[in-house]
CSV table of C-alpha atoms and ligand atoms in Angstrom, one decimal:
chain,number,residue,atom,x,y,z
A,213,MET,CA,0.1,0.1,0.0
A,214,GLU,CA,2.7,2.4,1.0
A,215,GLN,CA,4.6,1.5,-2.5
A,216,ILE,CA,1.4,2.5,-4.3
A,217,ILE,CA,1.1,5.8,-2.5
A,218,ASN,CA,4.7,6.4,-3.0
A,219,ARG,CA,4.5,5.8,-6.7
A,220,ILE,CA,1.1,8.1,-7.0
A,221,LYS,CA,3.3,10.6,-5.1
A,222,ILE,CA,6.2,10.4,-7.3
A,223,LYS,CA,4.3,10.4,-10.6
A,224,SER,CA,2.2,13.6,-9.4
A,225,GLU,CA,5.4,15.4,-8.4
A,226,THR,CA,7.0,14.7,-11.6
A,227,SER,CA,4.0,15.5,-14.2
A,228,HIS,CA,3.9,18.8,-11.7
A,229,SER,CA,7.5,19.6,-12.4
A,230,GLU,CA,7.4,18.6,-16.2
A,231,LYS,CA,4.9,21.3,-16.8
A,232,SER,CA,5.6,24.1,-14.3
A,233,THR,CA,8.2,26.5,-15.7
A,234,SER,CA,7.8,28.9,-12.5
A,235,HIS,CA,11.2,28.1,-11.1
A,236,PHE,CA,12.6,29.6,-14.3
A,237,PHE,CA,11.4,33.1,-13.3
A,238,ALA,CA,12.8,35.2,-10.6
A,239,GLU,CA,9.3,36.5,-9.5
A,240,ASP,CA,5.8,36.9,-10.4
A,241,LEU,CA,6.2,39.8,-12.9
A,242,ALA,CA,8.8,37.7,-14.7
A,243,GLY,CA,6.6,34.8,-15.0
A,244,SER,CA,4.1,37.0,-16.4
A,245,VAL,CA,5.9,38.0,-19.4
A,246,SER,CA,7.9,34.8,-19.4
A,247,MET,CA,11.2,36.6,-18.2
A,248,VAL,CA,13.6,33.9,-17.2
A,249,GLY,CA,16.6,34.9,-14.9
A,250,CYS,CA,18.4,34.5,-11.7
A,251,SER,CA,21.3,36.8,-12.1
A,252,LYS,CA,22.0,40.1,-10.2
A,253,ALA,CA,21.6,42.0,-13.6
A,254,ILE,CA,18.2,40.6,-14.2
A,255,LEU,CA,17.0,41.5,-10.9
A,256,ASN,CA,18.1,44.9,-11.1
A,257,THR,CA,16.4,45.2,-14.2
A,258,LEU,CA,13.1,44.1,-12.8
A,259,LYS,CA,13.5,46.3,-9.8
A,260,MET,CA,13.8,49.3,-12.2
A,261,ILE,CA,10.9,48.4,-14.3
A,262,LYS,CA,8.7,48.0,-11.4
A,263,LEU,CA,10.2,51.6,-10.0
A,264,VAL,CA,9.4,53.1,-13.4
A,265,ALA,CA,6.1,51.4,-14.1
A,266,GLY,CA,4.7,52.5,-10.7
A,267,SER,CA,5.7,56.0,-11.5
A,268,ARG,CA,4.1,58.3,-14.0
A,269,CYS,CA,7.2,58.3,-15.8
A,270,ASN,CA,6.6,58.8,-19.8
A,271,PRO,CA,8.5,58.0,-22.0
A,272,ILE,CA,10.2,55.6,-20.9
A,273,LEU,CA,13.8,54.3,-22.5
A,274,ILE,CA,15.0,50.8,-22.6
A,275,VAL,CA,18.5,50.2,-23.8
A,276,GLY,CA,20.5,47.0,-24.4
A,277,GLU,CA,22.3,45.1,-27.4
A,278,THR,CA,19.9,43.0,-29.6
A,279,GLY,CA,18.0,40.2,-28.3
A,280,THR,CA,18.8,41.0,-24.7
A,281,GLY,CA,14.8,41.3,-24.1
A,282,LYS,CA,13.9,44.9,-24.4
A,283,GLU,CA,10.6,44.0,-25.9
A,284,LEU,CA,10.1,41.7,-23.0
A,285,ALA,CA,11.0,44.4,-20.7
A,286,ALA,CA,8.3,46.7,-22.5
A,287,LYS,CA,5.7,44.0,-21.9
A,288,ALA,CA,6.4,43.6,-18.2
A,289,ILE,CA,6.0,47.5,-17.8
A,290,HIS,CA,2.8,47.3,-19.7
A,291,VAL,CA,1.4,44.7,-17.5
A,292,LEU,CA,2.3,46.3,-14.3
A,293,ARG,CA,0.6,49.5,-15.6
A,294,HIS,CA,-2.6,47.7,-16.8
A,295,PRO,CA,-3.2,45.0,-14.1
A,296,THR,CA,-6.7,44.9,-14.9
A,297,ASN,CA,-5.9,43.3,-18.0
A,298,LYS,CA,-5.5,40.0,-16.6
A,299,VAL,CA,-8.9,40.5,-14.5
A,300,SER,CA,-11.1,41.6,-17.4
A,301,PRO,CA,-9.4,40.7,-20.7
A,302,ARG,CA,-12.3,42.4,-22.6
A,303,GLU,CA,-11.0,45.9,-21.3
A,304,ASN,CA,-7.5,44.7,-22.3
A,305,GLN,CA,-5.2,48.2,-23.0
A,306,ARG,CA,-3.2,47.8,-26.1
A,307,PHE,CA,0.4,46.9,-26.5
A,308,VAL,CA,1.4,48.2,-29.8
A,309,ALA,CA,5.1,48.0,-31.3
A,310,VAL,CA,6.5,49.6,-34.4
A,311,ASN,CA,10.0,49.2,-35.6
A,312,CYS,CA,11.4,52.6,-36.7
A,313,ALA,CA,14.0,50.9,-39.0
A,314,ALA,CA,11.5,49.1,-41.0
A,315,LEU,CA,9.6,52.0,-42.7
A,316,THR,CA,10.6,54.7,-44.7
A,317,ALA,CA,10.2,58.2,-43.3
A,318,ASN,CA,6.9,59.1,-45.0
A,319,LEU,CA,5.3,55.4,-44.1
A,320,LEU,CA,6.5,55.7,-40.4
A,321,GLU,CA,5.0,59.1,-40.1
A,322,SER,CA,1.6,57.9,-41.2
A,323,GLU,CA,1.9,54.6,-39.3
A,324,LEU,CA,2.8,56.8,-36.1
A,325,PHE,CA,0.0,59.5,-36.5
A,326,GLY,CA,-2.4,58.4,-39.0
A,327,HIS,CA,-3.2,60.6,-42.0
A,328,VAL,CA,-6.3,62.5,-43.4
A,329,LYS,CA,-7.8,61.5,-47.0
A,330,GLY,CA,-6.2,63.0,-49.7
A,331,SER,CA,-3.4,64.3,-47.5
A,332,PHE,CA,-0.8,62.6,-50.1
A,333,THR,CA,-0.9,60.8,-53.4
A,334,GLY,CA,-2.2,57.5,-52.7
A,335,ALA,CA,-4.1,58.7,-49.0
A,336,ASP,CA,-7.6,57.6,-50.5
A,337,ARG,CA,-8.9,57.2,-47.0
A,338,GLU,CA,-8.6,58.5,-43.4
A,339,LYS,CA,-5.9,56.4,-41.4
A,340,THR,CA,-5.8,55.9,-37.7
A,341,GLY,CA,-2.3,56.0,-36.6
A,342,LEU,CA,-0.7,53.7,-33.7
A,343,MET,CA,-0.7,56.9,-31.1
A,344,GLU,CA,-4.4,57.0,-31.5
A,345,PHE,CA,-4.8,53.0,-31.7
A,346,ALA,CA,-2.8,52.5,-28.4
A,347,GLN,CA,-5.5,54.5,-26.9
A,348,SER,CA,-4.0,54.5,-23.0
A,349,GLY,CA,-2.3,51.4,-23.5
A,350,THR,CA,1.6,51.2,-24.9
A,351,LEU,CA,3.4,52.2,-27.8
A,352,LEU,CA,6.6,50.8,-28.2
A,353,LEU,CA,9.0,52.6,-30.4
A,354,ASP,CA,11.7,50.1,-31.1
A,355,GLU,CA,15.2,51.2,-32.7
A,356,ILE,CA,14.3,54.5,-31.9
A,357,SER,CA,17.7,55.5,-33.1
A,358,GLU,CA,16.6,54.9,-36.7
A,359,MET,CA,13.9,57.2,-36.6
A,360,PRO,CA,14.6,60.2,-39.1
A,361,ILE,CA,15.6,63.2,-37.6
A,362,ASP,CA,12.4,65.0,-38.8
A,363,LEU,CA,10.2,62.7,-37.3
A,364,GLN,CA,12.2,62.9,-33.9
A,365,ALA,CA,11.1,66.8,-33.9
A,366,LYS,CA,7.5,65.7,-34.3
A,367,LEU,CA,8.0,62.9,-31.7
A,368,LEU,CA,9.4,65.4,-29.2
A,369,ARG,CA,6.4,67.6,-29.5
A,370,VAL,CA,3.9,64.8,-28.8
A,371,LEU,CA,6.0,64.2,-25.7
A,372,GLN,CA,6.1,67.4,-24.5
A,373,GLU,CA,2.3,68.5,-25.4
A,374,LYS,CA,0.5,64.9,-25.4
A,375,THR,CA,-1.5,66.0,-28.5
A,376,PHE,CA,-0.8,65.1,-32.0
A,377,ARG,CA,-2.2,65.9,-35.5
A,378,LYS,CA,-3.0,63.4,-38.3
A,379,VAL,CA,-0.6,63.9,-41.3
A,380,GLY,CA,-2.6,66.8,-43.3
A,381,GLY,CA,-4.9,67.4,-40.5
A,382,ILE,CA,-5.5,70.1,-38.3
A,383,LYS,CA,-7.3,68.4,-35.3
A,384,ASN,CA,-5.4,68.1,-32.1
A,385,ILE,CA,-5.7,64.4,-31.0
A,386,PRO,CA,-4.9,63.6,-27.4
A,387,CYS,CA,-2.0,60.8,-26.8
A,388,GLY,CA,-2.8,58.7,-23.6
A,389,ALA,CA,-0.6,56.0,-24.3
A,390,THR,CA,2.7,55.0,-22.3
A,391,ILE,CA,5.7,55.7,-24.9
A,392,ILE,CA,8.4,53.2,-24.7
A,393,ALA,CA,11.4,54.0,-26.7
A,394,SER,CA,14.1,51.2,-27.0
A,395,SER,CA,17.5,51.4,-28.7
A,396,ASN,CA,20.4,49.0,-29.3
A,397,ARG,CA,22.8,52.2,-30.0
A,398,ASN,CA,24.2,54.3,-27.5
A,399,LEU,CA,21.8,57.3,-27.9
A,400,LYS,CA,24.7,59.7,-26.4
A,401,ASN,CA,27.1,58.6,-29.4
A,402,GLU,CA,24.3,59.1,-31.8
A,403,VAL,CA,23.6,62.8,-30.4
A,404,GLN,CA,27.2,63.5,-30.8
A,405,ALA,CA,27.4,62.2,-34.2
A,406,ASN,CA,24.7,64.4,-35.1
A,407,ARG,CA,21.9,61.5,-35.9
A,408,PHE,CA,19.9,61.8,-32.8
A,409,ARG,CA,18.4,65.0,-31.4
A,410,GLY,CA,19.8,65.9,-28.1
A,411,ASP,CA,16.5,67.5,-26.7
A,412,LEU,CA,14.6,64.2,-27.4
A,413,TYR,CA,17.3,61.9,-25.8
A,414,TYR,CA,17.2,64.2,-22.8
A,415,ARG,CA,13.3,64.0,-22.9
A,416,LEU,CA,13.8,59.9,-23.0
A,417,ASN,CA,16.7,59.7,-20.7
A,418,ILE,CA,15.0,60.3,-17.6
A,419,SER,CA,15.1,56.8,-15.9
A,420,PRO,CA,16.7,54.4,-18.5
A,421,ILE,CA,16.0,50.5,-18.2
A,422,THR,CA,19.0,48.7,-19.3
A,423,LEU,CA,19.5,45.1,-20.1
A,424,ALA,CA,22.9,43.6,-19.8
A,425,PRO,CA,24.3,41.5,-22.5
A,426,LEU,CA,24.3,37.6,-21.8
A,427,ARG,CA,28.1,37.6,-22.2
A,428,SER,CA,28.4,40.2,-19.5
A,429,ARG,CA,29.7,38.8,-16.1
A,430,GLU,CA,26.7,39.6,-14.2
A,431,ARG,CA,24.5,37.8,-16.6
A,432,ARG,CA,26.3,34.8,-17.5
A,433,GLN,CA,24.7,32.8,-14.9
A,434,ASP,CA,21.4,32.9,-16.6
A,435,ILE,CA,22.9,31.1,-19.8
A,436,ARG,CA,22.2,27.8,-17.8
A,437,LEU,CA,18.5,28.7,-17.0
A,438,LEU,CA,17.7,30.2,-20.3
A,439,ALA,CA,19.2,27.1,-22.2
A,440,LYS,CA,17.4,24.7,-19.7
A,441,TYR,CA,13.9,27.0,-20.4
A,442,PHE,CA,14.4,26.9,-24.1
A,443,LEU,CA,14.9,23.1,-24.0
A,444,LYS,CA,11.7,22.6,-22.0
A,445,THR,CA,9.5,25.1,-24.0
A,446,SER,CA,10.4,24.6,-27.5
A,447,THR,CA,7.9,23.4,-30.0
A,448,ILE,CA,10.2,22.9,-32.8
A,449,CYS,CA,10.1,19.2,-32.9
A,450,PRO,CA,6.9,18.1,-31.2
A,451,GLU,CA,7.8,14.2,-31.9
A,452,LYS,CA,10.7,15.1,-29.7
A,453,CYS,CA,8.7,16.9,-27.1
A,454,GLY,CA,9.6,16.2,-23.6
A,455,LYS,CA,11.9,13.4,-24.8
A,456,ILE,CA,14.9,15.5,-24.5
A,457,THR,CA,15.3,16.2,-21.1
A,458,SER,CA,18.5,17.8,-20.3
A,459,LEU,CA,21.8,19.2,-21.5
A,460,THR,CA,25.4,17.6,-21.0
A,461,GLU,CA,27.5,19.8,-18.5
A,462,LEU,CA,29.8,19.9,-21.5
A,463,ALA,CA,27.4,21.3,-23.9
A,464,ILE,CA,26.3,23.7,-21.1
A,465,GLU,CA,30.0,25.1,-20.7
A,466,ALA,CA,30.2,25.5,-24.4
A,467,LEU,CA,27.2,27.6,-24.1
A,468,GLU,CA,28.7,29.6,-21.1
A,469,ARG,CA,32.0,30.4,-23.2
A,470,HIS,CA,30.5,31.7,-26.2
A,471,ASP,CA,30.1,35.7,-26.6
A,472,TRP,CA,26.5,35.8,-27.5
A,473,PRO,CA,26.7,38.7,-30.0
A,474,GLY,CA,22.8,37.9,-30.5
A,475,ASN,CA,22.1,37.6,-26.9
A,476,VAL,CA,19.3,35.6,-25.8
A,477,ARG,CA,17.6,35.2,-29.3
A,478,GLU,CA,20.7,33.7,-30.7
A,479,LEU,CA,20.8,31.1,-27.4
A,480,SER,CA,17.2,30.2,-28.2
A,481,ASN,CA,18.1,29.6,-31.7
A,482,VAL,CA,21.1,27.3,-30.8
A,483,ILE,CA,18.8,25.4,-28.5
A,484,GLU,CA,16.3,24.7,-31.4
A,485,ARG,CA,19.1,23.7,-33.7
A,486,ALA,CA,20.1,21.4,-30.8
A,487,ILE,CA,16.6,19.8,-30.3
A,488,LEU,CA,16.7,19.2,-34.0
A,489,LEU,CA,19.8,17.5,-34.3
A,490,GLU,CA,20.0,15.6,-30.8
A,491,THR,CA,19.3,12.0,-31.1
A,492,THR,CA,19.6,11.1,-27.5
A,493,ASP,CA,17.6,12.1,-24.6
A,494,LYS,CA,20.4,14.7,-23.6
A,495,ILE,CA,21.6,17.6,-25.4
A,496,GLY,CA,25.6,17.0,-25.8
A,497,LEU,CA,28.4,18.9,-27.3
A,498,ASN,CA,28.1,17.4,-30.8
A,499,ALA,CA,24.5,19.2,-31.2
A,500,ILE,CA,25.8,22.5,-30.1
A,501,TYR,CA,26.6,24.6,-33.4
A,502,ILE,CA,27.0,28.1,-32.6
A,503,ASP,CA,27.4,29.5,-36.2
A,504,PRO,CA,25.6,27.1,-38.7
A,505,THR,CA,26.8,29.2,-41.7
A,506,GLU,CA,30.5,27.7,-40.8
A,507,TRP,CA,29.3,24.1,-41.2
A,508,SER,CA,30.6,23.6,-44.5
A,509,GLU,CA,34.1,25.1,-43.6
A,510,VAL,CA,34.3,23.0,-40.6
A,511,SER,CA,33.7,19.7,-42.4
A,512,GLU,CA,36.4,20.4,-44.3
A,513,GLY,CA,38.7,20.7,-41.5
A,514,LEU,CA,39.5,23.6,-39.3
A,515,THR,CA,40.6,26.7,-41.6
A,516,PRO,CA,42.8,29.4,-40.2
A,517,GLY,CA,39.8,32.0,-40.0
A,518,LEU,CA,38.0,29.5,-37.5
A,519,ILE,CA,40.5,29.6,-34.9
A,520,LYS,CA,40.2,32.1,-32.5
A,521,ASP,CA,42.5,31.1,-30.0
A,522,PHE,CA,45.7,29.7,-30.3
A,523,SER,CA,46.6,28.6,-27.1
A,524,LEU,CA,47.7,24.9,-27.5
A,525,ALA,CA,46.7,23.9,-24.3
A,526,LYS,CA,43.0,24.9,-24.5
A,527,ALA,CA,43.0,23.3,-27.8
A,528,GLU,CA,44.4,20.1,-26.4
A,529,ARG,CA,41.5,20.3,-23.7
A,530,GLU,CA,38.9,20.7,-26.0
A,531,LEU,CA,39.8,17.7,-28.3
A,532,ILE,CA,40.3,15.4,-25.4
A,533,ALA,CA,36.6,16.9,-24.0
A,534,ARG,CA,35.2,16.1,-27.7
A,535,ALA,CA,36.7,12.7,-27.8
A,536,LEU,CA,35.4,11.6,-24.4
A,537,GLN,CA,31.8,13.0,-25.3
A,538,LYS,CA,32.1,11.3,-28.9
A,539,THR,CA,32.8,8.0,-27.2
A,540,GLY,CA,30.5,8.2,-24.5
A,541,TRP,CA,33.5,8.8,-22.1
A,542,GLN,CA,34.8,5.3,-22.8
A,543,LYS,CA,38.4,6.1,-21.9
A,544,THR,CA,40.2,3.2,-24.2
A,545,ARG,CA,38.4,4.1,-27.1
A,546,ALA,CA,39.0,7.9,-26.7
A,547,ALA,CA,42.8,7.4,-26.0
A,548,ALA,CA,42.5,5.4,-29.4
A,549,LEU,CA,40.8,8.4,-31.1
A,550,LEU,CA,43.5,10.9,-29.9
A,551,GLY,CA,46.4,8.5,-30.5
A,552,ILE,CA,47.7,8.6,-26.8
A,553,THR,CA,48.0,6.0,-24.4
A,554,ARG,CA,45.0,5.5,-21.5
A,555,ALA,CA,47.5,6.9,-18.6
A,556,THR,CA,48.2,10.0,-20.6
A,557,LEU,CA,44.5,10.5,-21.2
A,558,TYR,CA,44.0,10.2,-17.4
A,559,ALA,CA,46.8,12.5,-16.8
A,560,LYS,CA,45.2,14.9,-19.1
A,561,VAL,CA,41.9,14.7,-17.9
A,562,LYS,CA,42.9,15.3,-14.4
A,563,GLN,CA,45.1,18.2,-15.5
A,564,TYR,CA,42.8,20.2,-17.5
A,565,ASN,CA,39.7,19.3,-14.9
A,566,ILE,CA,37.8,17.6,-17.5
A,567,GLU,CA,34.5,16.2,-15.8
A,568,LYS,CA,31.4,14.3,-17.0
A,569,ASP,CA,28.2,15.3,-15.9
A,570,SER,CA,29.2,14.8,-12.3
A,571,TYR,CA,30.5,18.3,-12.2
A,572,ILE,CA,28.3,20.6,-10.3
A,573,ALA,CA,28.7,23.9,-12.0
A,574,ASN,CA,26.4,25.9,-10.1
A,575,SER,CA,29.2,26.6,-7.5
A,576,PRO,CA,30.7,29.7,-9.0
A,577,VAL,CA,34.2,28.4,-7.6
A,578,GLN,CA,34.4,25.3,-9.7
A,579,GLN,CA,33.1,27.3,-12.7
A,580,GLU,CA,36.2,29.6,-12.4
A,581,GLN,CA,38.3,26.4,-12.2
A,582,ASN,CA,36.6,25.0,-15.1
A,583,GLU,CA,36.8,28.3,-17.2
A,584,VAL,CA,38.1,28.1,-20.7
A,585,PRO,CA,37.9,31.0,-22.6
A,586,ALA,CA,35.8,30.9,-26.1
A,587,SER,CA,37.7,29.0,-28.3
A,588,SER,CA,37.5,26.8,-31.5
A,589,LEU,CA,35.2,24.8,-29.4
A,590,SER,CA,32.2,26.7,-30.4
A,591,GLN,CA,32.6,25.7,-33.8
A,592,PRO,CA,32.1,21.9,-34.2
A,593,VAL,CA,35.0,19.9,-35.8
A,594,ALA,CA,32.6,17.6,-37.8
A,595,ALA,CA,29.2,18.5,-39.4
A,596,PRO,CA,26.6,16.3,-38.1
B,1433,LIG,N1,15.2,36.9,-20.2
B,1433,LIG,C1,14.6,36.2,-20.8
B,1433,LIG,N2,13.5,35.0,-20.5
B,1433,LIG,C2,13.1,34.3,-21.8
B,1433,LIG,N3,13.2,34.6,-23.0
B,1433,LIG,C3,13.9,35.8,-23.1
B,1433,LIG,C4,14.5,36.8,-22.6
B,1433,LIG,N4,15.1,37.7,-22.9
B,1433,LIG,C5,14.9,37.6,-24.5
B,1433,LIG,N5,13.8,36.4,-24.3
B,1433,LIG,C6,13.5,35.9,-25.8
B,1433,LIG,O1,14.4,36.5,-26.9
B,1433,LIG,C7,13.6,36.9,-28.0
B,1433,LIG,C8,14.5,38.2,-28.0
B,1433,LIG,O2,14.0,39.1,-26.8
B,1433,LIG,P1,13.5,40.7,-27.3
B,1433,LIG,O3,12.7,41.3,-26.0
B,1433,LIG,O4,12.6,40.8,-28.6
B,1433,LIG,O5,14.8,41.4,-27.4
B,1433,LIG,P2,15.2,42.6,-27.9
B,1433,LIG,O6,13.8,43.4,-28.2
B,1433,LIG,O7,16.1,43.4,-27.1
B,1433,LIG,O8,15.8,42.4,-29.3
B,1433,LIG,C9,12.4,36.8,-27.7
B,1433,LIG,O9,11.8,35.5,-28.1
B,1433,LIG,C10,12.0,36.7,-26.5
B,1433,LIG,O10,11.1,36.0,-26.1
B,1434,LIG,MG1,13.5,44.0,-30.5
């Protein structure tokens, strides 16, 4: 009887943990917009989001490299400013985003402000702009640095007057939306280069929210959590859904060493690709392809351009780690593959502190010891 109860208990616990993603989120707010993270940097960002959202700050500026989660942060502000959205979805306040880099100056202007009929060739009917459409919700102006300079002047007027006119219109229309501007460029530099209006910059830069890049020291610890989260929530391969349950430590180590110029977006793509490639229940180093455009070059052997680090010791450590991974840690086979004796292999494994999945990487001390700077490991030696 006791056994049966225990079995039921274990089953309900696993099915709960299999579905639940709550442990990926630092707090309720992060959970409500699916913002994964446990690092100090993310906690600070969440703190700032709450402070700014709780104030009457408008406009709000969000800065950070591409893919760091600026749009997620904007959604978090929106959620906090409109808590009734959850209670009464019918009265939802709108969240509208527009990418300032994606449209020509004229199109962007009429997209934002709308136009009256006949205001320009092709304006055969009146159009409502996003400023009006957003009502008292949120309007995200993504990549604000790319907004044409004339339009920047018009935007500044809206931010000051809280009213605007449609293109070709004479009526002042009130703008009650929270305006959030986001930028992956350093706006101060843009001002200095005369590409961005200084007055608009100062109007926006009241209390900026910053998203740290994934490679930064304060955010690196999110990589492991994000990788696991993407593995759990990916829908790229329905037939593998739930079958690949984890990542090997070597795979995580490789992810932790990469620079992530595309930040969280790039990491998410690498995990999706790994899910496609992996044939076992654990994502291993062999399924981690950081830059697939280099596959063909790689399969033809290491080209000089791919080598980022000429340290022999690092290359040796990686080759050994690969050989062990490839042979499923069968040391005799790995040694044969490397052309060394078993004894040498044992010595090298010890010397370089290469560990299987027993290694507890959550300990920062151990992480430091295992740290090997980014190198050719991020490019696989052989195509799948
Ligand atoms: N902390 C995070 N947790 C989970 N997913 C994230 C996180 N940050 C970014 N993402 C995901 O990465 C992608 C890029 O994020 P996004 O907010 O569009 O970045 P940005 O606007 O800075 O370019 C999106 O799919 C987003 O859901
Ligand atoms: Mg974006």
